[in-house]
Amino acid sequence: MDQLNAAQTPEPDLAPTRRDHEEESVRRALEGFYRAGKAPWDTGVTPPELVALVEGHEALPPGRVLELGCGTGTNAIYLARHGWDVAAVDLIDRAVDQAREKAAQAGVAVRLLHGDATRLDELDVPGPFDLFFDLSCYCGVPLHRRDAYVAGLTDRAAPGARLLMFGYGPEPLGSPMPEVKSWAAGVTADELLARFAGWELLDVTPGTNSVPTFWFTLRRDA
């Protein structure tokens, strides 16, 4: 009987352990960049693609914006200075602390939250939002958490809301961190089309980096 029960007992599912390990690997890698002061996405300069969306000849009217992966707050502060009601989230507490200091020095009101962009239900970021901005956050999200990222944005998107996303493409020569599969996979237009149900992919523009990068613009269905 003991042998029969043992045979019928399912083996433990090890996938959650592997998933948790990958998420922790991402966190440690990002913390390492900030400790070294060398986060490549945190240049202190607002990208012209965002400036065009906010100040260009077809600029969006100011509304509510959520920034995913805000780093030390450069772009959240820029948006607040241009009349947007800004909430911003980052996984790394060191980055959020620096963002709060910078926002205070700039004299702007920004709701800066330490948290996971794939677990927005755990944070105080109720929608609707008119704009989402993502400067290389999604492309670093573990693959098994990307649908949760999409669900969080979709649930909080106003009809016609925009998502402006910058992302690295697939690694042509392999990832420097092979245990983080998402960093090797990068992000592609085909993936966004498959995951973002109820959104339209309006534009894909190659970046000017030495490795493959892209700017993606999506719009939530009205």
Coordinates of N, CA, C and O in Angstrom, one line a residue, residues 23-140:
E23 N 13.3 35.8 -11.0 CA 12.9 37.1 -10.6 C 14.0 37.7 -9.6 O 14.3 38.9 -9.7
E24 N 14.5 36.8 -8.7 CA 15.5 37.3 -7.8 C 16.8 37.6 -8.6 O 17.5 38.6 -8.2
S25 N 17.1 36.9 -9.6 CA 18.3 37.2 -10.4 C 18.2 38.6 -11.1 O 19.1 39.3 -11.1
V26 N 17.0 38.9 -11.6 CA 16.7 40.2 -12.1 C 16.9 41.3 -11.1 O 17.6 42.3 -11.3
R27 N 16.4 41.1 -9.9 CA 16.5 42.1 -8.9 C 17.9 42.3 -8.5 O 18.4 43.5 -8.4
R28 N 18.7 41.2 -8.3 CA 20.1 41.4 -7.9 C 20.9 42.1 -9.0 O 21.7 43.0 -8.7
A29 N 20.6 41.8 -10.3 CA 21.3 42.5 -11.4 C 21.0 43.9 -11.4 O 21.9 44.8 -11.6
L30 N 19.8 44.3 -11.3 CA 19.4 45.7 -11.3 C 20.0 46.5 -10.1 O 20.5 47.6 -10.2
E31 N 19.9 45.9 -8.9 CA 20.6 46.5 -7.7 C 22.0 46.7 -8.0 O 22.6 47.7 -7.6
G32 N 22.7 45.7 -8.6 CA 24.1 45.9 -8.9 C 24.4 47.1 -9.8 O 25.4 47.8 -9.6
F33 N 23.6 47.3 -10.8 CA 23.8 48.4 -11.7 C 23.7 49.7 -10.9 O 24.5 50.7 -11.1
Y34 N 22.7 49.8 -10.0 CA 22.5 51.1 -9.3 C 23.6 51.3 -8.2 O 24.0 52.4 -8.0
R35 N 24.0 50.2 -7.6 CA 25.1 50.3 -6.6 C 26.4 50.8 -7.3 O 27.2 51.6 -6.7
A36 N 26.6 50.4 -8.5 CA 27.8 50.8 -9.3 C 27.6 52.2 -9.9 O 28.6 52.7 -10.4
G37 N 26.4 52.7 -9.9 CA 26.1 54.0 -10.5 C 26.2 53.9 -12.1 O 26.5 54.9 -12.7
K38 N 25.9 52.7 -12.6 CA 26.1 52.5 -14.1 C 24.9 51.9 -14.7 O 25.0 51.1 -15.6
A39 N 23.7 52.3 -14.3 CA 22.5 51.8 -14.9 C 22.4 52.4 -16.3 O 22.2 53.6 -16.5
P40 N 22.5 51.6 -17.4 CA 22.6 52.2 -18.7 C 21.4 52.9 -19.2 O 21.4 53.7 -20.1
W41 N 20.2 52.5 -18.6 CA 18.9 53.1 -19.0 C 18.7 54.4 -18.3 O 17.7 55.1 -18.6
D42 N 19.5 54.7 -17.3 CA 19.2 55.9 -16.4 C 20.2 57.0 -16.7 O 21.2 57.2 -15.9
T43 N 20.1 57.6 -17.8 CA 21.1 58.6 -18.3 C 20.9 60.0 -17.8 O 21.8 60.8 -17.9
G44 N 19.8 60.3 -17.1 CA 19.5 61.6 -16.7 C 19.0 62.6 -17.8 O 18.8 63.8 -17.5
V45 N 18.8 62.0 -18.9 CA 18.3 62.8 -20.1 C 17.0 62.2 -20.6 O 16.9 61.0 -20.8
T46 N 15.9 63.0 -20.7 CA 14.7 62.6 -21.2 C 14.8 62.3 -22.7 O 15.3 63.1 -23.5
P47 N 14.4 61.1 -23.1 CA 14.6 60.8 -24.6 C 13.7 61.6 -25.5 O 12.6 62.0 -25.1
P48 N 14.2 61.9 -26.7 CA 13.4 62.8 -27.6 C 12.1 62.2 -28.0 O 11.2 62.9 -28.3
E49 N 12.0 60.9 -27.9 CA 10.7 60.2 -28.3 C 9.6 60.6 -27.3 O 8.4 60.8 -27.7
L50 N 9.9 60.7 -26.0 CA 9.0 61.1 -25.0 C 8.7 62.6 -25.2 O 7.6 63.1 -25.0
V51 N 9.8 63.4 -25.4 CA 9.6 64.8 -25.6 C 8.6 65.1 -26.7 O 7.8 66.0 -26.7
A52 N 8.8 64.4 -27.8 CA 7.9 64.6 -29.0 C 6.4 64.3 -28.6 O 5.5 65.0 -29.1
L53 N 6.2 63.2 -27.8 CA 4.9 62.9 -27.4 C 4.3 63.9 -26.5 O 3.0 64.2 -26.6
V54 N 5.1 64.6 -25.7 CA 4.6 65.6 -24.8 C 4.6 67.0 -25.3 O 3.7 67.8 -25.0
E55 N 5.6 67.3 -26.2 CA 5.7 68.7 -26.6 C 5.6 68.8 -28.2 O 5.6 70.0 -28.7
G56 N 5.5 67.8 -28.9 CA 5.5 67.8 -30.4 C 4.2 68.4 -31.0 O 3.3 68.8 -30.2
H57 N 4.2 68.5 -32.3 CA 3.1 69.1 -32.9 C 1.8 68.3 -32.8 O 0.7 68.9 -33.0
E58 N 1.9 67.0 -32.5 CA 0.7 66.2 -32.2 C 0.8 65.7 -30.7 O 0.4 64.6 -30.4
A59 N 1.2 66.6 -29.8 CA 1.4 66.2 -28.4 C 0.1 65.8 -27.8 O -1.0 66.4 -28.1
L60 N 0.1 64.9 -26.9 CA -1.0 64.5 -26.1 C -1.3 65.6 -25.1 O -0.4 66.2 -24.5
P61 N -2.6 65.8 -24.8 CA -3.0 66.7 -23.7 C -2.6 66.1 -22.4 O -2.7 64.9 -22.2
P62 N -2.1 66.9 -21.5 CA -1.7 66.3 -20.2 C -2.9 65.6 -19.5 O -4.0 66.0 -19.6
G63 N -2.5 64.5 -18.9 CA -3.5 63.7 -18.2 C -2.8 62.9 -17.1 O -1.9 63.4 -16.5
R64 N -3.3 61.7 -16.9 CA -2.6 60.8 -15.8 C -1.7 59.9 -16.5 O -2.0 59.2 -17.5
V65 N -0.5 59.7 -15.9 CA 0.5 58.9 -16.5 C 1.1 58.0 -15.5 O 1.3 58.4 -14.3
L66 N 1.4 56.8 -15.9 CA 2.1 55.8 -15.0 C 3.4 55.4 -15.7 O 3.4 54.9 -16.8
E67 N 4.5 55.6 -15.0 CA 5.8 55.2 -15.5 C 6.2 53.9 -14.9 O 6.2 53.8 -13.7
L68 N 6.6 52.9 -15.7 CA 7.0 51.6 -15.2 C 8.5 51.5 -15.3 O 9.1 51.7 -16.4
G69 N 9.1 51.3 -14.2 CA 10.6 51.3 -14.1 C 11.2 52.7 -14.2 O 11.9 53.0 -15.2
C70 N 10.8 53.5 -13.2 CA 11.1 54.9 -13.3 C 12.6 55.3 -13.0 O 13.0 56.4 -13.2
G71 N 13.4 54.3 -12.5 CA 14.7 54.7 -12.2 C 14.8 55.8 -11.1 O 14.1 55.8 -10.2
T72 N 15.7 56.7 -11.4 CA 15.9 57.8 -10.4 C 15.0 59.0 -10.7 O 15.3 60.1 -10.2
G73 N 14.0 58.8 -11.6 CA 13.0 59.8 -11.7 C 13.1 60.9 -12.8 O 12.3 61.8 -12.8
T74 N 14.1 60.8 -13.6 CA 14.3 61.8 -14.6 C 13.0 62.1 -15.5 O 12.6 63.3 -15.6
N75 N 12.4 61.1 -16.0 CA 11.3 61.2 -16.9 C 10.0 61.5 -16.1 O 9.1 62.2 -16.6
A76 N 9.8 61.0 -14.9 CA 8.7 61.3 -14.1 C 8.7 62.8 -13.8 O 7.6 63.4 -13.8
I77 N 9.8 63.3 -13.4 CA 9.9 64.7 -13.1 C 9.6 65.6 -14.4 O 8.9 66.6 -14.3
Y78 N 10.2 65.2 -15.5 CA 9.9 65.9 -16.8 C 8.4 65.9 -17.0 O 7.8 67.0 -17.4
L79 N 7.7 64.8 -16.9 CA 6.3 64.7 -17.2 C 5.5 65.6 -16.2 O 4.6 66.4 -16.6
A80 N 5.9 65.6 -14.9 CA 5.2 66.5 -13.9 C 5.4 67.9 -14.3 O 4.5 68.8 -14.1
R81 N 6.6 68.3 -14.7 CA 6.8 69.7 -15.1 C 6.0 70.1 -16.3 O 5.8 71.4 -16.5
H82 N 5.5 69.2 -17.1 CA 4.7 69.5 -18.2 C 3.2 69.2 -18.0 O 2.5 69.0 -19.0
G83 N 2.8 69.3 -16.8 CA 1.4 69.3 -16.4 C 0.8 67.9 -16.2 O -0.5 67.8 -16.0
W84 N 1.5 66.8 -16.3 CA 1.0 65.5 -16.1 C 0.8 65.1 -14.6 O 1.7 65.5 -13.8
D85 N -0.2 64.4 -14.3 CA -0.4 63.8 -13.0 C 0.3 62.5 -13.0 O -0.1 61.5 -13.6
V86 N 1.5 62.4 -12.3 CA 2.4 61.3 -12.5 C 2.4 60.4 -11.3 O 2.6 60.8 -10.1
A87 N 2.3 59.1 -11.6 CA 2.7 58.0 -10.7 C 3.8 57.2 -11.3 O 3.8 57.0 -12.6
A88 N 4.8 56.7 -10.5 CA 5.9 56.1 -11.1 C 6.3 54.9 -10.1 O 6.3 55.1 -8.9
V89 N 6.7 53.8 -10.7 CA 7.1 52.6 -10.0 C 8.4 52.1 -10.4 O 8.8 52.1 -11.5
D90 N 9.2 51.6 -9.4 CA 10.4 51.0 -9.7 C 10.7 49.8 -8.7 O 10.3 49.9 -7.5
L91 N 11.3 48.8 -9.1 CA 11.6 47.6 -8.3 C 12.7 47.8 -7.3 O 12.7 47.1 -6.3
I92 N 13.6 48.8 -7.5 CA 14.8 49.0 -6.7 C 14.6 50.1 -5.8 O 14.4 51.3 -6.2
D93 N 14.6 49.9 -4.5 CA 14.4 50.9 -3.5 C 15.4 52.0 -3.6 O 15.1 53.2 -3.4
R94 N 16.6 51.7 -3.9 CA 17.7 52.7 -4.0 C 17.3 53.7 -5.1 O 17.5 55.0 -4.9
A95 N 16.8 53.3 -6.2 CA 16.4 54.2 -7.3 C 15.2 55.0 -6.9 O 15.2 56.2 -7.2
V96 N 14.2 54.5 -6.2 CA 13.1 55.2 -5.8 C 13.5 56.3 -4.8 O 13.0 57.4 -4.8
D97 N 14.4 56.0 -3.9 CA 14.9 57.0 -2.9 C 15.5 58.2 -3.6 O 15.3 59.3 -3.3
Q98 N 16.3 57.9 -4.6 CA 17.0 58.9 -5.4 C 16.0 59.7 -6.1 O 16.1 61.0 -6.2
A99 N 14.9 59.1 -6.7 CA 13.9 59.8 -7.4 C 13.1 60.7 -6.5 O 12.8 61.9 -6.9
R100 N 12.8 60.3 -5.3 CA 12.1 61.2 -4.3 C 13.0 62.4 -4.0 O 12.4 63.5 -3.9
E101 N 14.3 62.2 -3.8 CA 15.1 63.4 -3.5 C 15.1 64.3 -4.7 O 15.1 65.6 -4.5
K102 N 15.2 63.8 -5.9 CA 15.3 64.7 -7.1 C 14.0 65.4 -7.3 O 14.0 66.6 -7.7
A103 N 12.9 64.7 -7.1 CA 11.6 65.4 -7.2 C 11.4 66.5 -6.2 O 10.8 67.6 -6.5
A104 N 11.8 66.3 -5.0 CA 11.8 67.3 -4.0 C 12.6 68.5 -4.3 O 12.2 69.7 -4.2
Q105 N 13.8 68.2 -4.9 CA 14.7 69.3 -5.3 C 14.1 70.1 -6.5 O 14.2 71.3 -6.6
A106 N 13.4 69.4 -7.3 CA 12.8 70.0 -8.5 C 11.5 70.7 -8.1 O 10.9 71.5 -8.9
G107 N 10.9 70.4 -7.0 CA 9.7 71.1 -6.6 C 8.4 70.6 -7.3 O 7.5 71.4 -7.5
V108 N 8.4 69.3 -7.7 CA 7.3 68.8 -8.4 C 6.6 67.7 -7.6 O 7.3 67.0 -6.8
A109 N 5.4 67.5 -7.9 CA 4.6 66.4 -7.2 C 4.6 65.2 -8.1 O 4.0 65.2 -9.1
V110 N 5.2 64.1 -7.6 CA 5.2 62.8 -8.3 C 5.0 61.7 -7.2 O 5.6 61.7 -6.2
R111 N 4.1 60.8 -7.5 CA 3.8 59.7 -6.6 C 4.8 58.6 -7.0 O 4.6 57.9 -8.0
L112 N 5.8 58.4 -6.2 CA 6.9 57.4 -6.4 C 6.7 56.2 -5.5 O 6.7 56.4 -4.3
L113 N 6.6 55.1 -6.1 CA 6.3 53.8 -5.4 C 7.4 52.8 -5.6 O 7.8 52.6 -6.8
H114 N 7.8 52.1 -4.6 CA 8.7 51.0 -4.7 C 7.9 49.8 -4.8 O 7.1 49.4 -4.0
G115 N 8.0 49.1 -6.0 CA 7.2 47.9 -6.2 C 7.5 47.3 -7.6 O 8.3 47.7 -8.3
D116 N 6.7 46.2 -7.9 CA 6.9 45.4 -9.0 C 5.9 45.8 -10.1 O 4.7 45.8 -9.9
A117 N 6.4 46.1 -11.3 CA 5.5 46.6 -12.4 C 4.6 45.4 -12.9 O 3.6 45.7 -13.6
T118 N 4.9 44.2 -12.5 CA 4.1 43.1 -12.9 C 3.1 42.7 -11.8 O 2.3 41.8 -11.9
R119 N 3.1 43.5 -10.7 CA 2.1 43.2 -9.6 C 1.5 44.6 -9.1 O 1.5 44.9 -7.9
L120 N 0.9 45.3 -10.1 CA 0.4 46.6 -9.8 C -0.8 46.5 -8.8 O -1.1 47.5 -8.1
D121 N -1.5 45.4 -8.7 CA -2.6 45.2 -7.8 C -2.1 45.3 -6.3 O -2.9 45.6 -5.4
E122 N -0.8 45.1 -6.1 CA -0.3 45.3 -4.7 C 0.1 46.7 -4.4 O 0.5 47.0 -3.3
L123 N 0.0 47.6 -5.4 CA 0.4 49.0 -5.2 C -0.8 49.9 -5.3 O -1.9 49.6 -5.9
D124 N -0.7 51.1 -4.8 CA -1.8 52.1 -4.9 C -1.6 52.9 -6.2 O -1.2 54.1 -6.2
V125 N -2.0 52.3 -7.3 CA -2.0 52.9 -8.6 C -3.3 52.6 -9.3 O -3.3 52.0 -10.4
P126 N -4.4 53.1 -8.8 CA -5.6 52.9 -9.5 C -5.7 53.7 -10.8 O -5.1 54.8 -10.9
G127 N -6.3 53.1 -11.8 CA -6.5 53.8 -13.1 C -7.7 54.8 -13.0 O -8.3 55.0 -11.9
P128 N -8.1 55.3 -14.1 CA -7.5 55.0 -15.4 C -6.3 56.0 -15.7 O -6.3 57.1 -15.2
F129 N -5.4 55.5 -16.5 CA -4.3 56.3 -16.9 C -4.4 56.6 -18.4 O -4.8 55.7 -19.2
D130 N -4.0 57.8 -18.8 CA -4.0 58.1 -20.3 C -2.7 57.8 -21.0 O -2.7 57.7 -22.2
L131 N -1.7 57.6 -20.2 CA -0.4 57.3 -20.8 C 0.4 56.4 -19.9 O 0.4 56.5 -18.7
F132 N 1.1 55.4 -20.5 CA 2.1 54.6 -19.8 C 3.4 54.8 -20.5 O 3.5 54.8 -21.7
F133 N 4.5 54.9 -19.7 CA 5.8 55.1 -20.2 C 6.7 54.1 -19.6 O 6.8 53.9 -18.4
D134 N 7.5 53.4 -20.5 CA 8.3 52.3 -20.1 C 9.7 52.4 -20.8 O 9.7 52.1 -22.0
L135 N 10.7 52.8 -20.1 CA 12.1 52.9 -20.6 C 12.8 51.6 -20.2 O 13.5 51.6 -19.2
S136 N 12.7 50.6 -21.0 CA 13.4 49.3 -20.9 C 13.1 48.5 -19.6 O 13.9 47.8 -19.0
C137 N 11.8 48.7 -19.1 CA 11.4 47.9 -18.0 C 10.8 46.5 -18.5 O 11.3 45.5 -18.1
Y138 N 9.9 46.6 -19.5 CA 9.3 45.3 -19.9 C 10.3 44.3 -20.5 O 10.2 43.1 -20.2
C139 N 11.3 44.8 -21.2 CA 12.2 43.8 -21.8 C 13.1 43.1 -20.8 O 13.7 42.1 -21.0
G140 N 13.1 43.7 -19.5 CA 13.8 43.0 -18.5 C 12.9 42.1 -17.6 O 13.4 41.5 -16.7

